[in-house]
Coordinates of C-alpha atoms and ligand atoms in Angstrom, one line a residue:
Chain A
M1 CA 25.0 -27.9 21.4
R2 CA 21.3 -27.3 22.3
P3 CA 19.2 -26.7 19.1
S4 CA 17.9 -23.2 18.9
F5 CA 15.9 -21.1 16.5
F6 CA 19.2 -20.0 15.0
H7 CA 20.2 -23.6 14.4
H8 CA 16.8 -24.3 12.9
L9 CA 17.6 -21.7 10.2
H10 CA 21.2 -22.7 9.9
P11 CA 21.6 -26.5 9.5
P12 CA 25.2 -27.8 9.9
T13 CA 25.8 -27.7 6.2
I14 CA 23.7 -26.7 3.1
P15 CA 24.2 -27.1 -0.6
A16 CA 26.5 -24.4 -1.8
R17 CA 24.0 -23.3 -4.4
Q18 CA 21.4 -22.4 -1.9
A19 CA 23.6 -19.6 -0.7
R20 CA 25.0 -18.3 -4.0
L21 CA 24.4 -14.7 -4.3
R22 CA 23.9 -14.7 -8.1
Y23 CA 21.2 -17.3 -7.6
T24 CA 19.3 -16.0 -4.6
L25 CA 20.2 -12.3 -4.9
A26 CA 20.1 -12.5 -1.0
A27 CA 16.6 -11.0 -1.4
G28 CA 14.8 -13.1 1.3
G29 CA 17.6 -12.5 3.9
L30 CA 17.7 -8.8 3.1
A31 CA 13.9 -8.6 3.6
V32 CA 14.2 -10.2 7.1
F33 CA 17.0 -7.7 8.0
L34 CA 14.9 -4.8 6.8
V35 CA 12.0 -6.0 8.8
L36 CA 14.1 -6.1 11.9
I37 CA 15.3 -2.5 11.3
L38 CA 11.8 -1.4 10.6
G39 CA 10.6 -3.0 13.8
I40 CA 13.2 -1.3 16.0
T41 CA 13.1 2.1 14.4
G42 CA 9.3 1.9 14.3
I43 CA 9.1 1.3 18.1
L44 CA 11.5 4.2 18.7
E45 CA 9.3 6.5 16.6
I46 CA 6.2 5.6 18.7
F47 CA 7.7 7.5 21.6
Y48 CA 7.5 10.8 19.8
Y49 CA 4.9 10.5 17.1
I50 CA 1.5 12.0 18.0
P51 CA -1.4 10.6 15.8
T52 CA -3.6 13.7 15.5
P53 CA -4.0 15.9 12.4
T54 CA -2.8 19.0 14.4
E55 CA 0.1 17.4 16.1
A56 CA 1.4 14.8 13.6
G57 CA 3.5 17.2 11.6
N58 CA 4.9 18.9 14.6
S59 CA 5.8 15.7 16.4
I60 CA 7.7 14.5 13.3
Q61 CA 9.6 17.8 13.2
T62 CA 10.4 17.4 16.9
L63 CA 11.6 13.8 16.3
T64 CA 13.6 14.8 13.3
F65 CA 15.3 18.0 14.5
L66 CA 15.3 18.0 18.2
V67 CA 15.7 14.4 19.5
P68 CA 19.3 13.1 19.3
F69 CA 19.5 10.6 16.5
G70 CA 15.7 11.2 15.9
G71 CA 16.4 12.2 12.2
L72 CA 18.5 9.1 11.8
V73 CA 15.8 6.8 13.2
R74 CA 13.1 8.3 11.0
N75 CA 15.3 8.2 7.9
L76 CA 16.3 4.6 8.5
H77 CA 12.7 3.7 8.9
F78 CA 11.8 5.5 5.7
W79 CA 14.6 4.0 3.6
S80 CA 14.2 0.5 5.0
A81 CA 10.5 0.7 4.1
Q82 CA 11.2 1.7 0.5
F83 CA 13.8 -1.0 0.2
L84 CA 11.5 -3.5 1.7
V85 CA 9.0 -2.9 -1.0
I86 CA 11.7 -3.2 -3.7
V87 CA 13.1 -6.4 -2.2
S88 CA 9.5 -7.8 -1.8
I89 CA 9.2 -7.4 -5.6
V90 CA 12.7 -8.6 -6.5
H91 CA 12.3 -11.7 -4.3
P92 CA 9.2 -13.2 -6.0
L93 CA 10.6 -12.2 -9.4
R94 CA 13.7 -14.2 -8.7
V95 CA 11.5 -17.1 -7.6
I96 CA 9.5 -17.0 -10.8
L97 CA 12.5 -16.5 -13.1
T98 CA 14.2 -19.5 -11.5
G99 CA 11.1 -21.6 -11.2
A100 CA 11.7 -21.9 -7.4
Y101 CA 8.0 -22.1 -6.7
A102 CA 7.8 -25.6 -8.0
P103 CA 6.0 -28.1 -5.7
P104 CA 6.1 -28.3 -2.7
R105 CA 6.8 -24.6 -2.5
Q106 CA 3.5 -23.2 -4.0
F107 CA 2.0 -22.5 -0.7
N108 CA 5.0 -20.7 0.5
Y109 CA 4.9 -18.6 -2.6
L110 CA 1.3 -17.6 -1.6
L111 CA 2.5 -16.6 1.9
G112 CA 5.2 -14.5 0.2
M113 CA 2.5 -12.8 -2.0
G114 CA 0.6 -11.9 1.3
L115 CA 3.9 -10.4 2.6
L116 CA 4.3 -8.3 -0.6
V117 CA 0.7 -7.0 -0.2
L118 CA 1.5 -6.2 3.5
A119 CA 4.8 -4.4 2.7
I120 CA 2.9 -2.2 0.2
L121 CA 0.0 -1.5 2.6
L122 CA 2.4 -0.8 5.5
D123 CA 4.4 1.6 3.3
F124 CA 1.2 3.4 2.2
S125 CA -0.2 3.7 5.7
G126 CA 3.2 4.8 7.1
Y127 CA 3.3 7.5 4.4
V128 CA -0.2 8.7 5.3
L129 CA 0.9 9.1 9.0
R130 CA 3.0 12.1 7.8
W131 CA -0.3 13.9 7.4
D132 CA 1.3 16.6 5.3
E133 CA 0.4 18.3 2.1
G134 CA 2.5 15.6 0.2
I135 CA 0.1 12.8 1.2
R136 CA -3.2 14.7 1.0
W137 CA -4.4 13.8 -2.5
A138 CA -3.1 10.2 -2.4
L139 CA -5.2 9.7 0.7
V140 CA -8.3 11.4 -0.8
T141 CA -8.1 9.5 -4.1
G142 CA -7.1 6.2 -2.5
T143 CA -10.0 6.2 -0.1
N144 CA -12.5 7.6 -2.6
L145 CA -11.5 4.7 -4.8
L146 CA -13.1 2.3 -2.2
K147 CA -16.4 4.1 -2.7
S148 CA -16.3 3.1 -6.4
I149 CA -16.7 -0.6 -5.4
P150 CA -20.3 -1.7 -6.0
L151 CA -22.4 -2.7 -3.0
I152 CA -19.8 -2.8 -0.2
G153 CA -17.8 0.4 -1.3
N154 CA -19.4 2.9 1.1
A155 CA -19.1 0.5 4.1
L156 CA -15.4 -0.1 3.3
Y157 CA -14.9 3.6 3.1
T158 CA -16.4 4.2 6.6
I159 CA -14.5 1.3 8.0
L160 CA -11.2 2.6 6.8
V161 CA -11.8 6.4 7.1
G162 CA -14.0 6.4 10.2
G163 CA -16.1 9.3 8.8
T164 CA -17.3 11.0 5.7
Q165 CA -14.0 12.6 4.9
P166 CA -10.4 12.1 6.1
G167 CA -9.8 13.5 9.6
L168 CA -8.8 12.6 13.1
A169 CA -10.6 9.2 13.0
T170 CA -8.8 8.4 9.8
L171 CA -5.4 9.2 11.2
I172 CA -6.1 7.1 14.3
R173 CA -7.3 4.2 12.3
F174 CA -4.3 4.3 9.9
Y175 CA -2.0 4.5 13.0
G176 CA -3.7 1.5 14.6
W177 CA -3.4 -0.6 11.4
H178 CA 0.2 0.5 10.8
I179 CA 1.7 -0.1 14.2
F180 CA -0.4 -3.0 15.3
G181 CA -2.9 -4.6 12.9
M182 CA -0.7 -5.0 9.8
T183 CA 2.5 -5.3 11.8
L184 CA 1.1 -8.3 13.7
A185 CA -0.2 -9.9 10.5
A186 CA 3.2 -9.4 8.9
G187 CA 5.1 -10.8 11.8
I188 CA 3.0 -13.9 11.7
L189 CA 3.5 -14.3 8.0
V190 CA 7.2 -13.8 8.2
A191 CA 7.6 -16.5 10.8
W192 CA 5.3 -18.8 8.8
H193 CA 7.2 -18.1 5.6
I194 CA 10.6 -18.9 7.2
F195 CA 9.1 -22.0 8.8
R196 CA 7.8 -23.3 5.5
L197 CA 11.1 -22.4 3.8
R198 CA 12.9 -24.8 6.1
R199 CA 10.1 -27.4 5.9
D200 CA 10.2 -27.4 2.1
G201 CA 13.9 -28.1 2.2
G202 CA 15.4 -24.6 2.1
I203 CA 16.0 -22.6 -1.0
A204 CA 15.0 -24.5 -4.2
V205 CA 17.7 -26.7 -5.7
P206 CA 17.5 -30.0 -7.6
P207 CA 17.2 -33.1 -5.4
P208 CA 20.6 -34.7 -4.4
P209 CA 20.9 -37.3 -7.1
L210 CA 20.3 -34.7 -9.9
R211 CA 22.7 -32.1 -8.6
E212 CA 25.6 -31.3 -10.9
D213 CA 27.2 -29.4 -8.1
Q214 CA 27.5 -31.5 -4.9
T215 CA 29.6 -29.0 -2.8
R216 CA 28.1 -27.9 0.5
I217 CA 29.0 -25.1 2.8
T218 CA 28.9 -25.1 6.6
R219 CA 26.7 -23.0 8.8
F220 CA 29.7 -20.9 9.7
E221 CA 30.3 -20.0 6.0
L222 CA 26.6 -19.2 5.7
L223 CA 26.7 -17.0 8.7
R224 CA 29.8 -15.2 7.4
R225 CA 28.0 -14.4 4.2
E226 CA 24.9 -13.2 6.1
I227 CA 26.9 -10.9 8.2
L228 CA 28.7 -9.5 5.2
A229 CA 25.4 -8.9 3.5
M230 CA 24.0 -7.2 6.6
L231 CA 27.0 -5.0 6.9
L232 CA 26.7 -3.9 3.2
A233 CA 23.0 -3.3 3.6
S234 CA 23.6 -1.3 6.8
T235 CA 26.2 0.9 5.2
A236 CA 23.9 1.6 2.3
L237 CA 21.0 2.5 4.6
L238 CA 23.2 4.7 6.8
L239 CA 24.6 6.6 3.9
L240 CA 21.2 7.2 2.4
S241 CA 19.7 8.2 5.7
T242 CA 22.5 10.7 6.3
F243 CA 22.5 12.3 2.9
A244 CA 18.9 11.9 1.7
P245 CA 16.4 12.7 4.5
A246 CA 12.8 11.4 4.3
P247 CA 10.4 13.9 2.9
L248 CA 8.1 16.0 5.0
A249 CA 6.0 18.9 3.8
A250 CA 3.8 21.5 5.6
P251 CA 0.9 20.0 7.6
I252 CA -2.5 19.7 5.8
T253 CA -4.6 22.8 6.1
A254 CA -8.1 23.1 4.6
S255 CA -7.1 26.3 2.9
A256 CA -3.9 25.2 1.2
P257 CA -4.0 26.1 -2.4
A258 CA -4.5 23.4 -5.0
S259 CA -1.2 22.2 -6.4
E260 CA 0.0 21.9 -10.0
T261 CA 0.6 18.1 -9.8
A262 CA -0.2 15.7 -7.1
R263 CA 1.7 12.4 -7.3
A264 CA 0.9 9.1 -5.6
P265 CA 3.8 7.4 -3.6
W266 CA 6.2 5.8 -6.1
F267 CA 4.8 2.3 -5.7
F268 CA 1.3 3.4 -6.7
L269 CA 2.3 5.7 -9.6
W270 CA 1.3 3.0 -12.0
V271 CA -2.2 2.9 -10.6
Q272 CA -2.4 6.7 -10.7
Q273 CA -1.4 6.6 -14.3
M274 CA -4.1 3.9 -15.2
L275 CA -6.7 6.1 -13.4
K276 CA -6.2 8.7 -16.0
L277 CA -7.8 6.3 -18.5
G278 CA -11.3 6.6 -17.0
N279 CA -13.5 4.3 -14.8
P280 CA -12.0 4.4 -11.3
F281 CA -13.4 1.0 -10.3
F282 CA -12.0 -0.8 -13.3
W283 CA -8.6 0.8 -13.5
G284 CA -8.1 1.5 -9.8
V285 CA -9.6 -1.6 -8.2
V286 CA -10.2 -4.4 -10.8
V287 CA -7.0 -4.2 -12.7
P288 CA -4.6 -4.1 -9.7
L289 CA -6.5 -6.9 -8.0
A290 CA -6.3 -8.9 -11.3
V291 CA -2.5 -8.4 -11.4
L292 CA -2.3 -9.7 -7.8
V293 CA -4.5 -12.7 -8.5
L294 CA -2.6 -13.6 -11.7
F295 CA 0.7 -13.4 -9.8
S296 CA -0.7 -15.5 -7.0
L297 CA -1.9 -18.2 -9.4
I298 CA 1.4 -18.5 -11.3
P299 CA 2.4 -21.8 -9.5
Y300 CA -1.1 -23.2 -10.2
I301 CA -2.1 -22.3 -13.8
F302 CA 1.1 -22.3 -15.9
P303 CA 3.4 -25.3 -16.9
K304 CA 5.3 -26.3 -13.7
P305 CA 9.1 -26.1 -13.5
V306 CA 10.8 -29.5 -13.5
K307 CA 13.0 -30.6 -10.6
P308 CA 16.3 -31.1 -12.5
E309 CA 16.2 -27.5 -13.7
L310 CA 15.9 -25.9 -10.3
G311 CA 18.6 -23.8 -8.9
R312 CA 19.4 -21.8 -12.0
W313 CA 18.0 -18.8 -13.9
F314 CA 15.4 -19.1 -16.7
P315 CA 14.7 -22.8 -16.7
K316 CA 13.0 -24.0 -19.9
S317 CA 10.1 -25.7 -18.2
N318 CA 8.3 -22.6 -16.9
R319 CA 9.1 -20.1 -19.7
I320 CA 5.4 -19.1 -19.9
A321 CA 5.3 -18.0 -16.3
Q322 CA 8.5 -16.1 -16.8
G323 CA 7.2 -14.3 -19.8
V324 CA 3.9 -13.3 -18.1
A325 CA 5.7 -12.0 -15.0
L326 CA 8.2 -10.0 -17.1
F327 CA 5.5 -8.6 -19.3
I328 CA 3.4 -7.3 -16.3
L329 CA 6.5 -6.0 -14.6
L330 CA 7.6 -4.1 -17.7
S331 CA 4.0 -2.7 -18.1
I332 CA 4.1 -1.5 -14.5
I333 CA 7.5 0.1 -14.9
T334 CA 6.4 1.8 -18.1
L335 CA 3.2 3.2 -16.4
T336 CA 5.3 4.5 -13.5
L337 CA 7.7 6.3 -15.9
L338 CA 4.7 7.8 -17.8
A339 CA 3.3 9.0 -14.5
L340 CA 6.7 10.7 -13.8
L341 CA 6.6 12.7 -17.0
P342 CA 5.6 16.4 -16.4
A343 CA 1.8 16.9 -16.7
S344 CA 0.7 18.1 -20.2
Chain B
M1 CA -21.9 -46.0 7.3
S2 CA -23.6 -47.4 4.3
N3 CA -27.2 -46.9 5.8
R4 CA -28.8 -43.5 5.8
T5 CA -28.6 -42.8 9.5
L6 CA -26.0 -40.4 10.6
S7 CA -23.5 -42.0 13.1
R8 CA -23.1 -40.3 16.5
R9 CA -19.6 -39.2 15.7
D10 CA -20.5 -37.6 12.3
F11 CA -23.5 -35.9 13.8
L12 CA -21.3 -34.3 16.5
K13 CA -18.7 -33.3 13.9
L14 CA -21.3 -31.7 11.7
A15 CA -22.9 -29.9 14.7
S16 CA -19.7 -28.4 15.9
A17 CA -18.7 -27.3 12.4
A18 CA -22.1 -25.6 12.1
I19 CA -21.9 -23.9 15.4
L20 CA -18.3 -22.7 14.8
T21 CA -19.3 -21.3 11.4
A22 CA -22.3 -19.5 12.8
S23 CA -20.4 -17.9 15.7
G24 CA -17.6 -17.0 13.3
L25 CA -20.1 -15.2 11.0
L26 CA -21.8 -13.5 14.0
G27 CA -18.4 -12.3 15.2
L28 CA -17.6 -10.9 11.7
E29 CA -20.9 -9.2 11.6
G30 CA -20.2 -7.7 15.0
L31 CA -16.7 -6.6 13.9
F32 CA -18.1 -5.0 10.8
R33 CA -20.7 -3.0 12.7
F34 CA -18.1 -2.1 15.3
L35 CA -15.7 -0.6 12.6
N36 CA -18.5 0.7 10.4
T37 CA -19.3 3.5 12.7
Q38 CA -18.5 7.1 12.4
T39 CA -18.1 9.2 15.5
E40 CA -16.9 12.4 14.0
P41 CA -19.4 15.2 13.5
L42 CA -20.4 15.6 9.9
P43 CA -18.6 18.3 8.0
P44 CA -20.6 21.6 7.7
T45 CA -22.9 22.0 4.7
E46 CA -23.7 25.6 5.2
F47 CA -21.2 28.5 5.0
D48 CA -21.7 32.1 5.9
L49 CA -19.7 34.2 3.6
G50 CA -20.2 37.6 5.1
L51 CA -21.6 40.7 3.5
A52 CA -22.7 40.4 -0.1
S53 CA -21.1 43.7 -0.9
N54 CA -17.7 42.2 -0.2
Y55 CA -18.1 40.4 -3.5
P56 CA -18.5 43.1 -6.2
P57 CA -20.1 42.4 -9.6
G58 CA -17.6 40.5 -11.9
S59 CA -15.6 39.1 -9.0
R60 CA -14.4 35.6 -8.8
T61 CA -13.5 34.6 -5.2
L62 CA -11.7 31.4 -4.2
L63 CA -13.1 29.8 -1.1
P64 CA -10.5 27.2 -0.2
D65 CA -12.1 25.9 2.9
I66 CA -15.2 24.6 1.1
P67 CA -13.5 24.4 -1.6
A68 CA -15.5 26.4 -4.0
L69 CA -15.3 29.4 -6.4
L70 CA -17.9 32.1 -5.9
L71 CA -18.9 34.1 -8.9
H72 CA -20.8 37.4 -9.1
A73 CA -22.1 37.7 -12.5
Q74 CA -24.9 39.9 -13.9
S75 CA -27.4 37.1 -13.3
G76 CA -26.4 37.1 -9.6
Y77 CA -24.3 35.0 -7.3
S78 CA -23.4 31.5 -8.1
A79 CA -20.7 29.0 -6.9
I80 CA -18.9 26.1 -8.4
S81 CA -17.6 23.3 -6.2
L82 CA -13.8 22.7 -6.7
V83 CA -14.0 19.0 -5.8
C84 CA -13.1 17.0 -8.9
T85 CA -15.9 14.6 -9.8
H86 CA -13.4 11.8 -10.6
L87 CA -11.8 11.0 -7.3
G88 CA -12.2 14.1 -5.2
C89 CA -9.0 16.2 -5.5
S90 CA -9.3 20.0 -5.4
V91 CA -9.2 21.4 -8.9
E92 CA -7.1 24.4 -9.6
S93 CA -8.9 27.5 -11.0
K94 CA -7.3 28.8 -14.2
P95 CA -8.2 31.4 -16.7
E96 CA -9.3 28.8 -19.2
G97 CA -11.4 26.8 -16.6
F98 CA -10.3 24.3 -14.0
A99 CA -7.6 21.7 -14.0
C100 CA -7.2 18.7 -11.6
P101 CA -3.7 17.9 -10.4
C102 CA -4.4 14.2 -9.8
H103 CA -5.3 12.6 -13.1
G104 CA -5.5 15.6 -15.4
S105 CA -9.2 16.2 -15.8
R106 CA -10.0 19.6 -17.3
F107 CA -13.3 21.6 -17.0
D108 CA -14.4 24.8 -18.8
P109 CA -15.3 27.9 -16.8
Q110 CA -18.9 26.6 -16.4
G111 CA -17.5 23.4 -14.9
N112 CA -18.2 21.2 -17.8
V113 CA -15.7 18.4 -18.6
T114 CA -13.4 19.2 -21.4
R115 CA -11.1 16.3 -20.8
G116 CA -11.4 13.1 -18.8
P117 CA -11.1 10.9 -16.8
A118 CA -13.8 12.9 -14.9
N119 CA -17.2 12.3 -16.6
K120 CA -19.5 14.6 -14.6
P121 CA -19.4 18.4 -14.5
L122 CA -18.2 20.2 -11.4
R123 CA -21.2 20.7 -9.0
S124 CA -22.8 24.1 -8.9
L125 CA -23.6 25.1 -5.3
R126 CA -26.5 27.0 -4.1
V127 CA -25.9 30.6 -2.9
E128 CA -28.5 32.7 -1.2
V129 CA -28.6 36.3 -0.2
T130 CA -30.1 36.5 3.3
S131 CA -32.5 39.3 4.5
D132 CA -29.7 41.2 6.1
N133 CA -27.7 41.1 2.8
E134 CA -25.3 38.4 3.7
L135 CA -24.2 35.4 1.5
R136 CA -24.9 31.9 2.5
L137 CA -23.6 28.9 0.5
Y138 CA -24.9 25.4 0.7
T139 CA -23.0 22.3 -0.3
T140 CA -25.9 19.9 -0.3
Ligands
FES1 S1 -9.4 13.3 -9.0 FE1 -9.5 14.8 -10.6 S2 -8.8 13.8 -12.3 FE2 -8.9 12.2 -10.8

């Protein structure tokens, strides 16, 4: 058989543990699958979406209600994007809690962090493309946050917004970043991440002499499991897309009345909650960046996982990293829940 | 290699690294200036509000396009900007003052902060009565 990209990712046999659901949670594979759905549905949306403030809302309505399967395409894109952000958090969490970033995989861990950031930025820019009342204040506060950065803040604002306030130039810039700039970067990183995964010996398990469990599965068994996972994921996405449509509010108009509460998209609620504490630069820029840097440094600054312990949950050797990650995650979840409480 | 003179190979290596770095930086500078340009017209800073008599004494008029609140008190016309001084959301005008929907800042009817995270009062905007008795509001 001629080796192909498929065979590159599916060696004739692999250690059984590398494909055990309760070890991997299938998170990486699901992410790839979601990226594929996002790519296909995204391309389809390009044919109807019009990136101008006056037309954006109407064109989304046309896509959703007039075009056959248009609503399905949009809802699939929406739900896949939300799941991609969730999976992009669960995946590194699994990696930290199993110590799977142990050398030589630190660099691939960093590539993965880059992908997490891109998943969030892509989700945010896609959300802004709705250009409806629902996104208005998240866009205003998010971009004004840039201005709070000393020295370069105002330049960053103009680069992102293309003017002194959100408008046509802003929508075009977000559109460009969303469908091309960030998508291209994400595509390159995904390919690189998968390449490194294979180069580093696949999913982290102890080296052969230290393995308690020597069983291996064939590429056909692996493929069977992958197809099963894809079928389950597709079913979930289709059900959600049929019964829970993606949100869309009235288009932005200057004269719309101020609303009672304005919420950030769910993955930024924790930042919105921190902003209530005061200084925008500190709580809105420094702290989120510090969280990102701390997560990225986990393979480098904490005690490293040891090889014999790989392939299972909560190894003893990297307990500190596990504790730090869980603590930050719980803080973020708590902040998110606080932000969801009704305003006092 | 032990003497001080640079070998031909090292010199070429160093020179190409320097040239590559310099062109990279120049390119970045170009990209920065390319993106850091704003082509949209600046938003208006002057608003004609029509006849002053449309705003009787004691009235409070919401001007959502600006956004601002126009007041006609005994001392004359005045206006308060409704742009929250924290991160720029539009505040809601309430009987007890102003409330921001984004991070919960509160302001009293004069626009002073009564609760954070905002730490500056809402801006007061200049209102003028023109010679033909019309109101003009300035946001700068
Ligand atoms: S923008 Fe008003 S409180 Fe933050």
